[in-house]
Amino acid sequence: MKKTTTINLAGMVYHIEEDAFQVLNQYIADIKRVFSNQEGVEEMVADIQFRIAELFQERLNKNKEVVTYSDVQEVMAIMGSPNQFDEDFEGNEEEQTYQETSYEEIPKRLYRDTDEGMLGGVSAGMANYFNIDPVIIRVLWIVLVLAGGSGVLIYIIAWIAIPEAKTTAQKLQMKGQSANIDNIRAFADSVKNEAKTGFKRASKSVKNTFKKKDNPISNVAKAIGRVIGFGLFLGGILGLVFLVLFFLADFNFFFINNEFIDGDVNSLIGLFFTTTVLASWLIFAVSIIPLIFLIIAGGMLLFNQKPKSRALILTLLILWFVAIVGLSFIGIRTGLDFKETYKSQEKTYVEGNYPELQVNIFEDEMMITNAMDYDFDRYLSISENEVKLGYARIEILPASDSLFYYSVEKRSNGGTLKSAKENSEEINFDIEQVGNVLNVSAKYGFPKKSKIRGQKVDVKIYVPVGRRIILNGNLEDYPIRLQTKARFNDDLLEQSSIWESSNLGMEYKGFLE
Amino acid sequence: MKVENTKAQMRKGILEYCVLSILSKKECYPSEIIEQLKAVELIVVEGTLYPLLTRLKNSDLLDYRWEESNAGPPRKYYELTKAGVSFLTELKTTWGLLSKAVNQLENKSL
């Protein structure tokens, strides 16, 4: 079964097989081209078409209504190639030179080779142009994509900018073959043979018809391509599994840039974005689509196969861009929520007149006795309603007042000053005086709904000159510092330490026995 | 030097003469001319005729008229113009001289 098309040849209607039509069309175009410098070429071509119509007529009858490919071949053999017409009688100089040029290799043009291509045929087309194996170019694309993703954009631009080789003539030109009738016939024959056997892709044999010998470099390239393909494929699958697990499973902790984060991805996303569900999906899409591409690209290299559906790839690509745009949009909106900063400060005097004040730091209702090896910079934990973000910074300094006092500064960002203020007011931080002991909680938190908006808590404890302060526990790595005369040395906090206030700063008095 | 080329050159020279000669007997459409040329093996591929006809027509040696055909497309019947007739007469003389010359040379014993 073959598809046919209808043509008007010399005023008669003929049903003709599509491949036959292609060849015939090219044949006539070729005649026009060869005789283009002769006066009255249109009329001559019309005459030839009359003759062809006649020859078709001889081949059609009641039982055969369609002009077949072999009919066209026969007719073309009878008529001869345009170069043959020429050769038989054209003797003048001009025609001779014309003939020579028509047999020369014509300059190649860059086309997209969609027969050989995996996606848009850009790589295959470039490979034709540079006469190298497409695998080499595909590997280069992947390197470009992995190195910052610029490859994606360049590929799309190339896809749009480079025309597709549609006609037989263009396909030949792409391969640097002159579109003369012999090449076209060879091309059409190979397409046809493949159509007959039907097993392999037609283009394979087309490729073989015109391909120069397989060279070792191309084989090496193919082997490298396979290895890289395997790597990409495996990497993509692993990435995909992890990504899905992160989003779907309830992983309660993981590491990002060596920072310990307590909470699953979805709640983490919810901490930043006001539109949590949308943001989750966008982030999911933005991260999963490249992995899918990685798998597809790897598979393509590994099995040297075209993807089954280009539409799928295009859809994914479009989705990816939409997701990136969407994410940028809500990212910018979220960023704007950091525009304004508000600080609230609350000063509290310690009740009673003590010669010395002890400071205990609590984390999760446990006093920190040994703060070795903690990364106190940005610890994040998420519970049902509250987010705990980091540790309050503590500074201890001398004061000219006669009473101990402390100030708590709560700081937050917000889209407006008002919302920044609201955010700062929502920060929960406990500091409590019990007798001569100040119990300070290490972490501060805020309700989930206020989102992470750069909340910070700074505690300053003021010690009257001449009075002492005792810092309990090993606080060497805790974000605490004392205003000292010389540079502050946190080795002095390795054990519970005693400090005395003076006009020059806090003075170290030794460890507590 | 290929014999094919020389043969083509020889055919080429007399092809115009033969076409005009055929048309001098009766007006023909291309297929008829082709038939006759093929019968005497003067042309190999049919396409050869068409550029020739175009050139002869462009030189006003030929003219044509259309005629309907019962089976297939209409036909274009070519005939000699006055100029064509005198052109042919001249060629005839030349051909006579040429063929005589060739014969004489071939049969002359040295």
Coordinates of C-alpha atoms in Angstrom, one line a residue:
Chain A
M1 CA 0.0 0.0 0.0
K2 CA 1.3 3.4 -0.9
K3 CA 0.1 6.9 -0.6
T4 CA -0.7 8.7 -3.9
T5 CA -1.1 12.2 -4.9
T6 CA -2.9 13.9 -7.8
I7 CA -1.1 15.9 -10.3
N8 CA -2.1 18.0 -13.3
L9 CA 0.3 17.1 -16.1
A10 CA -0.2 18.7 -19.5
G11 CA -3.8 19.4 -18.5
M12 CA -4.5 15.8 -17.6
V13 CA -5.1 14.4 -14.1
Y14 CA -2.9 11.6 -12.9
H15 CA -2.8 9.7 -9.7
I16 CA 0.8 9.2 -8.8
E17 CA 2.6 7.5 -6.0
E18 CA 4.2 10.0 -3.7
D19 CA 7.7 8.9 -4.0
A20 CA 7.3 8.8 -7.8
F21 CA 5.9 12.3 -7.6
Q22 CA 9.0 13.5 -5.7
V23 CA 11.3 12.1 -8.3
L24 CA 9.3 13.4 -11.2
N25 CA 9.1 16.8 -9.7
Q26 CA 12.8 16.9 -9.1
Y27 CA 13.4 15.7 -12.7
I28 CA 11.4 18.5 -14.2
A29 CA 13.1 21.0 -11.9
D30 CA 16.4 19.6 -12.9
I31 CA 15.6 20.1 -16.6
K32 CA 14.6 23.7 -15.9
R33 CA 17.8 24.2 -14.1
V34 CA 20.1 22.7 -16.7
F35 CA 18.4 24.7 -19.5
S36 CA 17.8 27.8 -17.4
N37 CA 20.0 30.0 -19.7
Q38 CA 18.2 28.9 -22.8
E39 CA 15.4 31.0 -24.3
G40 CA 12.0 29.4 -24.2
V41 CA 12.8 26.9 -21.5
E42 CA 9.3 27.1 -20.1
E43 CA 7.8 26.1 -23.4
M44 CA 10.3 23.3 -23.8
V45 CA 9.6 21.9 -20.4
A46 CA 5.9 22.1 -21.2
D47 CA 6.5 20.0 -24.3
I48 CA 8.5 17.5 -22.3
Q49 CA 5.6 17.3 -19.9
F50 CA 3.3 16.6 -22.7
R51 CA 5.5 13.7 -23.8
I52 CA 5.7 12.4 -20.2
A53 CA 1.9 12.6 -20.0
E54 CA 1.7 10.6 -23.2
L55 CA 4.2 8.0 -21.9
F56 CA 2.1 7.7 -18.7
Q57 CA -1.0 7.3 -20.7
E58 CA 0.6 4.3 -22.5
R59 CA 1.2 2.8 -19.1
L60 CA -2.3 3.3 -17.6
N61 CA -5.4 1.3 -18.4
K62 CA -8.7 0.3 -16.7
N63 CA -6.9 -2.0 -14.3
K64 CA -4.0 0.4 -13.5
E65 CA -5.0 3.8 -12.6
V66 CA -2.0 5.0 -10.7
V67 CA 1.4 6.1 -12.1
T68 CA 3.9 4.1 -10.1
Y69 CA 7.4 4.7 -9.1
S70 CA 8.7 2.3 -11.7
D71 CA 6.6 4.0 -14.4
V72 CA 8.3 7.2 -13.6
Q73 CA 11.7 5.5 -13.6
E74 CA 11.0 4.0 -17.0
V75 CA 9.8 7.3 -18.4
M76 CA 12.8 9.0 -17.0
A77 CA 15.0 6.4 -18.6
I78 CA 13.3 7.0 -22.0
M79 CA 13.6 10.7 -21.7
G80 CA 17.2 10.6 -20.4
S81 CA 18.8 12.9 -17.9
P82 CA 18.9 16.6 -18.7
N83 CA 22.7 16.4 -18.9
Q84 CA 22.3 13.7 -21.6
F85 CA 20.0 16.0 -23.7
D86 CA 22.8 18.5 -23.5
E87 CA 25.7 16.2 -24.4
D88 CA 24.1 15.0 -27.6
F89 CA 24.1 18.2 -29.4
E90 CA 25.3 21.2 -27.4
G91 CA 28.7 22.1 -28.6
N92 CA 29.4 25.7 -27.8
E93 CA 31.8 26.9 -25.1
E94 CA 29.3 28.3 -22.8
E95 CA 27.4 25.1 -22.5
Q96 CA 30.5 23.2 -21.9
T97 CA 31.5 25.2 -18.9
Y98 CA 28.0 24.9 -17.6
Q99 CA 28.2 21.2 -17.7
E100 CA 31.4 21.1 -15.9
T101 CA 30.1 23.2 -13.0
S102 CA 27.0 21.1 -12.8
Y103 CA 29.0 18.0 -12.1
E104 CA 31.2 19.7 -9.5
E105 CA 30.6 19.2 -5.8
I106 CA 28.4 22.0 -4.9
P107 CA 29.0 24.0 -1.7
K108 CA 27.3 22.4 1.3
R109 CA 24.5 24.2 3.1
L110 CA 23.6 23.8 6.7
Y111 CA 20.3 22.2 7.1
R112 CA 18.6 20.3 9.9
D113 CA 18.6 16.6 9.1
T114 CA 15.3 15.4 10.5
D115 CA 15.7 11.9 9.0
E116 CA 18.9 11.3 11.0
G117 CA 18.2 13.6 13.9
M118 CA 17.2 12.6 17.4
L119 CA 15.4 15.8 18.3
G120 CA 15.3 18.6 15.8
G121 CA 18.1 17.2 13.5
V122 CA 20.4 20.1 14.4
S123 CA 23.3 17.8 15.4
A124 CA 22.8 15.5 12.4
G125 CA 22.7 18.5 10.1
M126 CA 25.8 20.0 11.6
A127 CA 27.5 16.6 11.4
N128 CA 26.7 16.5 7.7
Y129 CA 28.0 20.0 7.3
F130 CA 31.3 19.3 9.0
N131 CA 31.4 15.7 7.7
I132 CA 31.8 14.2 11.1
D133 CA 29.9 11.8 13.2
P134 CA 26.7 13.3 14.8
V135 CA 27.6 11.6 18.1
I136 CA 30.5 14.0 18.5
I137 CA 28.2 17.0 18.2
R138 CA 25.6 15.5 20.5
V139 CA 28.2 14.9 23.2
L140 CA 29.3 18.6 22.8
W141 CA 25.6 19.6 23.3
I142 CA 25.3 17.6 26.4
V143 CA 28.6 19.1 27.8
L144 CA 27.2 22.6 27.0
V145 CA 23.9 21.8 28.7
L146 CA 25.6 20.4 31.8
A147 CA 28.0 23.3 32.0
G148 CA 25.4 25.9 32.9
G149 CA 22.6 25.0 30.6
S150 CA 23.4 27.4 27.8
G151 CA 23.2 24.5 25.4
V152 CA 19.4 24.4 25.8
L153 CA 19.0 27.9 24.6
I154 CA 21.5 27.6 21.8
Y155 CA 19.9 24.4 20.6
I156 CA 16.5 26.0 20.5
I157 CA 17.9 29.0 18.6
A158 CA 19.6 26.7 16.2
W159 CA 16.5 24.7 15.8
I160 CA 14.5 27.8 14.8
A161 CA 17.3 29.4 12.7
I162 CA 18.5 26.4 10.7
P163 CA 16.0 25.4 8.0
E164 CA 15.0 21.8 7.7
A165 CA 16.1 19.8 4.7
K166 CA 12.7 19.0 3.2
T167 CA 13.1 18.4 -0.5
T168 CA 15.3 15.8 -2.0
A169 CA 17.4 18.6 -3.5
Q170 CA 18.0 20.1 0.0
K171 CA 18.8 16.8 1.4
L172 CA 21.4 16.3 -1.2
Q173 CA 22.8 19.8 -0.8
M174 CA 23.0 19.2 2.9
K175 CA 25.3 16.3 2.1
G176 CA 27.3 18.3 -0.4
Q177 CA 25.8 16.4 -3.4
S178 CA 24.8 18.2 -6.4
A179 CA 21.1 17.8 -7.0
N180 CA 21.6 16.2 -10.4
I181 CA 19.2 13.6 -11.6
D182 CA 21.5 10.7 -11.0
N183 CA 21.9 11.5 -7.3
I184 CA 18.2 12.1 -7.0
R185 CA 17.5 8.7 -8.5
A186 CA 20.0 7.0 -6.2
F187 CA 18.5 8.8 -3.3
A188 CA 15.0 7.9 -4.3
D189 CA 16.0 4.3 -4.9
S190 CA 17.5 3.9 -1.5
V191 CA 14.4 5.4 0.1
K192 CA 12.3 3.1 -1.9
N193 CA 14.3 0.0 -1.2
E194 CA 13.9 0.7 2.5
A195 CA 10.2 1.2 2.1
K196 CA 10.1 -2.2 0.5
T197 CA 12.0 -4.0 3.2
G198 CA 10.4 -1.9 5.8
F199 CA 12.6 -3.0 8.6
K200 CA 15.1 -0.3 9.0
R201 CA 14.6 3.4 8.9
A202 CA 14.7 4.6 5.3
S203 CA 17.2 7.3 6.1
K204 CA 19.8 4.7 7.2
S205 CA 20.2 3.4 3.7
V206 CA 20.0 6.9 2.3
K207 CA 22.9 7.7 4.6
N208 CA 24.8 4.7 3.4
T209 CA 24.2 5.6 -0.2
F210 CA 26.1 8.8 0.2
K211 CA 28.2 8.1 3.2
K212 CA 31.9 8.1 3.0
K213 CA 33.6 5.1 4.5
D214 CA 33.3 4.5 8.2
N215 CA 36.4 5.8 9.7
P216 CA 38.0 4.8 13.0
I217 CA 37.5 8.2 14.5
S218 CA 33.7 7.8 14.1
N219 CA 33.8 4.4 15.8
V220 CA 35.8 5.8 18.7
A221 CA 33.3 8.7 18.9
K222 CA 30.4 6.2 18.9
A223 CA 32.1 4.2 21.7
I224 CA 32.7 7.3 23.8
G225 CA 29.1 8.4 23.1
R226 CA 27.9 5.1 24.4
V227 CA 29.9 5.3 27.6
I228 CA 28.8 8.9 28.2
G229 CA 25.2 7.9 27.3
F230 CA 25.3 5.2 29.9
G231 CA 26.7 7.6 32.5
L232 CA 24.0 10.1 31.8
F233 CA 21.3 7.5 31.8
L234 CA 22.3 6.1 35.1
G235 CA 22.9 9.5 36.6
G236 CA 19.5 10.7 35.4
I237 CA 17.7 7.6 36.9
L238 CA 19.4 8.0 40.2
G239 CA 18.7 11.7 40.3
L240 CA 15.1 11.0 39.5
V241 CA 14.7 8.5 42.2
F242 CA 16.2 10.8 44.8
L243 CA 14.2 13.7 43.7
V244 CA 10.9 11.8 43.8
L245 CA 11.8 10.4 47.2
F246 CA 12.6 13.9 48.5
F247 CA 9.3 15.3 47.3
L248 CA 7.1 12.4 48.1
A249 CA 8.6 10.6 51.0
D250 CA 8.6 12.3 54.4
F251 CA 12.4 12.7 54.7
N252 CA 12.8 14.7 57.8
F253 CA 16.3 15.8 57.3
F254 CA 18.9 16.2 54.7
F255 CA 21.9 18.2 53.9
I256 CA 22.1 21.3 51.7
N257 CA 25.6 22.8 51.3
N258 CA 26.7 21.0 54.4
E259 CA 24.1 22.7 56.5
F260 CA 21.9 20.5 58.6
I261 CA 18.3 21.1 57.9
D262 CA 15.5 19.5 59.8
G263 CA 12.3 19.3 57.7
D264 CA 11.0 17.9 54.4
V265 CA 11.2 19.6 51.1
N266 CA 7.6 20.7 51.0
S267 CA 7.6 22.4 54.3
L268 CA 10.9 24.0 53.5
I269 CA 9.4 25.4 50.3
G270 CA 6.5 26.5 52.3
L271 CA 8.8 28.5 54.6
F272 CA 9.8 30.8 51.8
F273 CA 6.9 31.1 49.4
T274 CA 3.5 32.4 50.0
T275 CA 2.1 30.1 47.3
T276 CA 3.5 26.9 48.7
V277 CA 1.7 24.3 46.5
L278 CA 2.5 26.2 43.3
A279 CA 6.1 26.8 44.3
S280 CA 6.5 23.1 45.2
W281 CA 5.2 22.0 41.8
L282 CA 7.3 24.6 40.0
I283 CA 10.5 23.5 41.8
F284 CA 9.6 19.9 41.2
A285 CA 9.1 20.6 37.5
V286 CA 12.2 22.7 37.2
S287 CA 14.4 20.0 38.8
I288 CA 12.8 16.9 37.4
I289 CA 12.6 17.9 33.7
P290 CA 16.4 18.2 33.2
L291 CA 16.7 14.8 34.8
I292 CA 14.2 13.4 32.3
F293 CA 16.2 15.0 29.5
L294 CA 19.4 13.5 30.9
I295 CA 17.8 10.1 30.8
I296 CA 16.5 10.7 27.3
A297 CA 19.8 12.0 26.1
G298 CA 21.7 9.2 27.7
G299 CA 19.3 6.7 26.2
M300 CA 19.7 8.3 22.8
L301 CA 23.5 8.1 23.0
L302 CA 23.5 4.6 24.5
F303 CA 21.1 3.0 22.1
N304 CA 21.8 5.3 19.1
Q305 CA 18.0 5.7 18.8
K306 CA 15.6 8.4 18.2
P307 CA 13.2 9.3 20.9
K308 CA 9.8 7.9 20.2
S309 CA 8.0 11.2 20.5
R310 CA 9.4 14.6 19.7
A311 CA 6.1 16.1 20.9
L312 CA 6.8 14.8 24.4
I313 CA 10.3 16.4 24.4
L314 CA 8.9 19.7 23.1
T315 CA 6.2 19.6 25.7
L316 CA 8.6 19.0 28.4
L317 CA 10.9 21.7 27.2
I318 CA 8.0 24.2 27.1
L319 CA 6.9 23.1 30.5
W320 CA 10.4 23.5 31.8
F321 CA 10.6 27.1 30.5
V322 CA 7.2 27.9 31.9
A323 CA 8.2 26.5 35.3
I324 CA 11.4 28.6 35.2
V325 CA 9.5 31.7 34.3
G326 CA 6.9 30.9 37.0
L327 CA 9.5 30.2 39.6
S328 CA 11.3 33.4 38.7
F329 CA 8.1 35.3 39.1
I330 CA 7.3 34.0 42.5
G331 CA 10.9 34.2 43.4
I332 CA 10.9 37.9 42.6
R333 CA 7.7 38.3 44.6
T334 CA 9.3 36.5 47.5
G335 CA 12.4 38.6 47.1
L336 CA 10.4 41.7 47.4
D337 CA 9.1 40.5 50.7
F338 CA 12.6 41.1 52.0
K339 CA 12.6 44.7 50.9
E340 CA 12.0 46.4 54.3
T341 CA 13.7 45.7 57.6
Y342 CA 12.2 46.3 61.0
K343 CA 14.1 46.0 64.4
S344 CA 12.3 46.0 67.7
Q345 CA 14.3 46.3 70.9
E346 CA 13.2 45.5 74.4
K347 CA 15.2 46.4 77.4
T348 CA 14.7 44.5 80.7
Y349 CA 16.3 45.1 84.1
V350 CA 17.3 42.1 86.2
E351 CA 15.3 42.2 89.3
G352 CA 17.3 42.2 92.5
N353 CA 20.8 43.4 93.1
Y354 CA 23.2 40.5 92.7
P355 CA 27.0 40.7 92.7
E356 CA 27.1 38.1 89.9
L357 CA 24.8 36.8 87.3
Q358 CA 24.8 33.3 85.8
V359 CA 23.9 32.6 82.3
N360 CA 22.5 29.2 81.2
I361 CA 21.7 28.6 77.6
F362 CA 19.0 26.1 76.8
E363 CA 18.3 24.2 73.7
D364 CA 15.1 22.1 73.5
E365 CA 14.7 22.6 77.2
M366 CA 18.2 21.1 77.8
M367 CA 21.0 23.2 79.0
I368 CA 23.9 23.3 76.7
T369 CA 26.8 22.0 78.6
N370 CA 29.0 21.1 75.8
A371 CA 28.6 23.0 72.6
M372 CA 31.6 21.5 70.9
D373 CA 31.4 20.8 67.1
Y374 CA 28.0 22.4 66.6
D375 CA 27.4 24.5 63.6
F376 CA 25.5 27.3 65.2
D377 CA 25.2 29.4 62.1
R378 CA 21.9 28.4 60.5
Y379 CA 20.2 25.5 62.1
L380 CA 16.6 25.1 60.8
S381 CA 14.0 22.9 62.3
I382 CA 10.3 22.8 61.4
S383 CA 7.6 21.5 63.6
E384 CA 3.8 21.5 63.3
N385 CA 3.3 25.2 63.6
E386 CA 6.6 26.7 64.4
V387 CA 9.9 27.2 62.7
K388 CA 13.0 27.4 64.6
L389 CA 15.7 29.2 62.7
G390 CA 19.1 29.5 64.0
Y391 CA 20.5 30.6 67.3
A392 CA 20.2 33.9 69.0
R393 CA 23.5 35.8 69.1
I394 CA 24.5 36.8 72.5
E395 CA 26.8 39.7 73.3
I396 CA 28.0 40.5 76.8
L397 CA 29.2 44.0 77.5
P398 CA 30.0 46.3 80.4
A399 CA 27.4 48.9 81.4
S400 CA 27.6 52.1 83.4
D401 CA 24.3 51.4 85.1
S402 CA 24.3 49.9 88.5
L403 CA 21.9 47.1 87.6
F404 CA 22.2 44.1 85.3
Y405 CA 20.0 44.4 82.3
Y406 CA 19.6 42.8 79.0
S407 CA 18.1 43.8 75.6
V408 CA 16.5 41.6 73.0
E409 CA 16.6 42.9 69.5
K410 CA 14.2 41.1 67.1
R411 CA 14.8 41.8 63.5
S412 CA 12.8 40.8 60.4
N413 CA 12.3 41.7 56.8
G414 CA 9.0 42.2 55.1
G415 CA 7.5 43.5 51.9
T416 CA 6.3 46.6 53.7
L417 CA 7.5 48.2 56.9
K418 CA 4.3 47.1 58.5
S419 CA 4.6 43.5 57.6
A420 CA 8.3 43.5 58.6
K421 CA 7.2 44.8 62.0
E422 CA 4.5 42.1 62.3
N423 CA 7.1 39.5 61.4
S424 CA 9.5 40.7 64.0
E425 CA 6.7 40.8 66.6
E426 CA 5.9 37.2 65.8
I427 CA 9.4 36.0 66.7
N428 CA 9.3 33.8 69.8
F429 CA 12.3 34.0 72.0
D430 CA 12.5 33.0 75.7
I431 CA 14.8 34.7 78.2
E432 CA 13.9 34.4 81.8
Q433 CA 15.4 35.4 85.1
V434 CA 15.3 33.0 88.0
G435 CA 17.0 34.6 91.0
N436 CA 20.6 35.4 89.9
V437 CA 20.3 33.0 86.9
L438 CA 19.4 34.2 83.4
N439 CA 17.9 31.3 81.4
V440 CA 18.4 32.0 77.7
S441 CA 17.0 29.7 75.0
A442 CA 19.4 29.2 72.2
K443 CA 17.0 29.0 69.4
Y444 CA 14.4 31.5 68.4
G445 CA 11.3 30.6 66.4
F446 CA 8.3 32.0 64.6
P447 CA 5.0 30.8 63.4
K448 CA 5.1 28.9 60.1
K449 CA 2.7 31.4 58.5
S450 CA 5.1 34.3 58.8
K451 CA 7.6 32.5 56.5
I452 CA 11.3 32.9 56.6
R453 CA 11.9 36.6 56.2
G454 CA 15.4 37.1 57.5
Q455 CA 14.4 36.9 61.2
K456 CA 17.2 37.4 63.6
V457 CA 17.5 37.7 67.3
D458 CA 20.4 39.5 69.1
V459 CA 20.7 39.5 72.8
K460 CA 22.8 41.9 74.7
I461 CA 23.5 41.4 78.3
Y462 CA 24.9 44.4 80.2
V463 CA 27.1 43.9 83.2
P464 CA 27.6 46.8 85.7
V465 CA 31.2 47.7 86.1
G466 CA 32.7 45.7 89.0
R467 CA 30.1 42.9 88.8
R468 CA 30.7 39.4 87.5
I469 CA 29.0 37.2 85.1
I470 CA 29.3 33.4 84.9
L471 CA 28.7 31.6 81.6
N472 CA 27.8 28.0 82.3
G473 CA 28.8 25.2 80.0
N474 CA 31.2 24.9 77.2
L475 CA 30.1 27.6 74.8
E476 CA 33.2 27.8 72.7
D477 CA 31.3 27.3 69.5
Y478 CA 28.1 29.1 70.4
P479 CA 27.6 32.5 68.7
I480 CA 28.4 34.4 71.9
R481 CA 31.0 37.0 72.3
L482 CA 32.2 39.3 75.0
Q483 CA 33.3 42.8 74.6
T484 CA 36.9 42.5 75.8
K485 CA 39.8 44.9 75.8
A486 CA 41.9 42.7 73.6
R487 CA 40.6 40.6 70.8
F488 CA 38.0 38.1 72.1
N489 CA 39.3 34.6 72.4
D490 CA 36.7 31.9 72.4
D491 CA 39.1 29.4 73.9
L492 CA 38.2 31.0 77.2
L493 CA 34.7 29.6 76.9
E494 CA 35.8 25.9 76.8
Q495 CA 34.4 25.5 80.3
S496 CA 32.1 27.5 82.5
S497 CA 33.9 30.8 82.8
I498 CA 33.9 33.8 85.1
W499 CA 34.1 37.3 83.7
E500 CA 34.2 40.7 85.5
S501 CA 33.0 43.9 84.0
S502 CA 35.4 46.9 83.8
N503 CA 35.4 50.2 82.0
L504 CA 37.7 48.7 79.4
G505 CA 35.6 45.6 78.8
M506 CA 34.9 42.2 80.2
E507 CA 37.8 40.6 81.9
Y508 CA 38.4 36.9 82.1
K509 CA 38.7 35.7 85.7
G510 CA 39.2 31.9 85.1
F511 CA 37.1 28.8 84.8
L512 CA 34.5 27.9 87.3
E513 CA 35.8 25.2 89.7
Chain B
M1 CA 39.4 10.2 -26.6
K2 CA 36.2 8.3 -26.1
V3 CA 34.4 6.9 -29.1
E4 CA 31.1 7.7 -27.5
N5 CA 31.9 11.4 -27.6
T6 CA 32.8 11.3 -31.2
K7 CA 29.7 9.4 -32.1
A8 CA 27.6 11.9 -30.2
Q9 CA 29.4 14.7 -32.1
M10 CA 28.6 13.1 -35.4
R11 CA 24.9 12.5 -34.5
K12 CA 24.6 16.0 -33.2
G13 CA 25.6 17.5 -36.5
I14 CA 23.0 15.7 -38.5
L15 CA 20.2 15.6 -36.0
E16 CA 18.9 19.1 -36.9
Y17 CA 19.1 18.2 -40.5
C18 CA 17.1 15.0 -39.9
V19 CA 14.4 16.7 -37.8
L20 CA 13.9 19.3 -40.4
S21 CA 13.9 16.6 -43.1
I22 CA 11.2 14.6 -41.3
L23 CA 9.1 17.7 -40.9
S24 CA 9.5 18.6 -44.5
K25 CA 7.5 15.5 -45.4
K26 CA 4.6 16.2 -43.1
E27 CA 3.8 18.0 -39.9
C28 CA 4.4 15.9 -36.9
Y29 CA 4.0 16.1 -33.2
P30 CA 7.1 15.3 -31.1
S31 CA 6.3 11.6 -30.4
E32 CA 6.1 11.0 -34.1
I33 CA 9.5 12.6 -34.7
I34 CA 10.9 10.6 -31.9
E35 CA 9.5 7.4 -33.3
Q36 CA 11.1 8.0 -36.6
L37 CA 14.5 9.0 -35.1
K38 CA 14.4 6.0 -32.9
A39 CA 13.6 3.7 -35.7
V40 CA 16.9 4.7 -37.4
E41 CA 18.7 4.8 -34.0
L42 CA 19.6 8.4 -34.3
I43 CA 18.6 9.3 -30.8
V44 CA 19.2 7.4 -27.6
V45 CA 17.1 9.3 -25.1
E46 CA 13.9 11.1 -26.1
G47 CA 14.8 14.2 -24.1
T48 CA 17.4 15.1 -26.7
L49 CA 14.7 16.2 -29.2
Y50 CA 13.2 18.9 -27.0
P51 CA 16.0 21.4 -26.7
L52 CA 16.5 21.0 -30.4
L53 CA 12.9 21.7 -31.3
T54 CA 13.0 24.7 -29.0
R55 CA 16.1 26.1 -30.7
L56 CA 14.7 25.5 -34.2
K57 CA 11.5 27.2 -33.2
N58 CA 13.4 30.1 -31.6
S59 CA 15.3 30.5 -34.8
D60 CA 11.9 30.7 -36.6
L61 CA 12.6 27.6 -38.6
L62 CA 9.6 25.8 -37.1
D63 CA 6.1 26.7 -36.2
Y64 CA 3.4 24.7 -34.5
R65 CA -0.3 24.3 -34.0
W66 CA -2.3 22.4 -31.4
E67 CA -4.6 19.5 -32.1
E68 CA -6.9 17.6 -29.8
S69 CA -6.1 13.9 -29.2
N70 CA -8.6 11.2 -28.5
A71 CA -6.4 9.5 -26.0
G72 CA -4.2 11.6 -23.8
P73 CA -3.2 15.2 -23.9
P74 CA -3.5 17.5 -26.9
R75 CA -0.7 17.4 -29.4
K76 CA 1.6 20.1 -30.7
Y77 CA 2.1 19.6 -34.4
Y78 CA 5.3 21.1 -35.8
E79 CA 5.8 22.2 -39.4
L80 CA 8.6 24.0 -41.3
T81 CA 8.3 27.8 -41.9
K82 CA 9.5 29.3 -45.1
A83 CA 12.8 30.1 -43.5
G84 CA 12.9 26.5 -42.4
V85 CA 12.4 25.2 -45.9
S86 CA 15.2 27.3 -47.3
F87 CA 17.4 26.3 -44.3
L88 CA 16.7 22.7 -45.0
T89 CA 17.5 23.2 -48.7
E90 CA 20.9 24.5 -47.8
L91 CA 21.6 21.7 -45.4
K92 CA 20.5 19.2 -48.0
T93 CA 23.2 20.6 -50.4
T94 CA 25.8 20.5 -47.7
W95 CA 24.9 17.0 -46.7
G96 CA 25.1 15.8 -50.2
L97 CA 28.6 17.3 -50.5
L98 CA 29.6 15.8 -47.2
S99 CA 28.3 12.3 -47.8
K100 CA 29.9 12.4 -51.3
A101 CA 33.2 13.5 -49.7
V102 CA 33.1 10.8 -47.1
N103 CA 32.2 8.1 -49.7
Q104 CA 34.9 9.2 -52.0
L105 CA 37.5 9.1 -49.3
E106 CA 36.4 5.8 -48.0
N107 CA 36.4 4.1 -51.4
K108 CA 39.5 5.7 -52.8
S109 CA 42.3 3.2 -53.0
L110 CA 45.6 4.7 -52.3

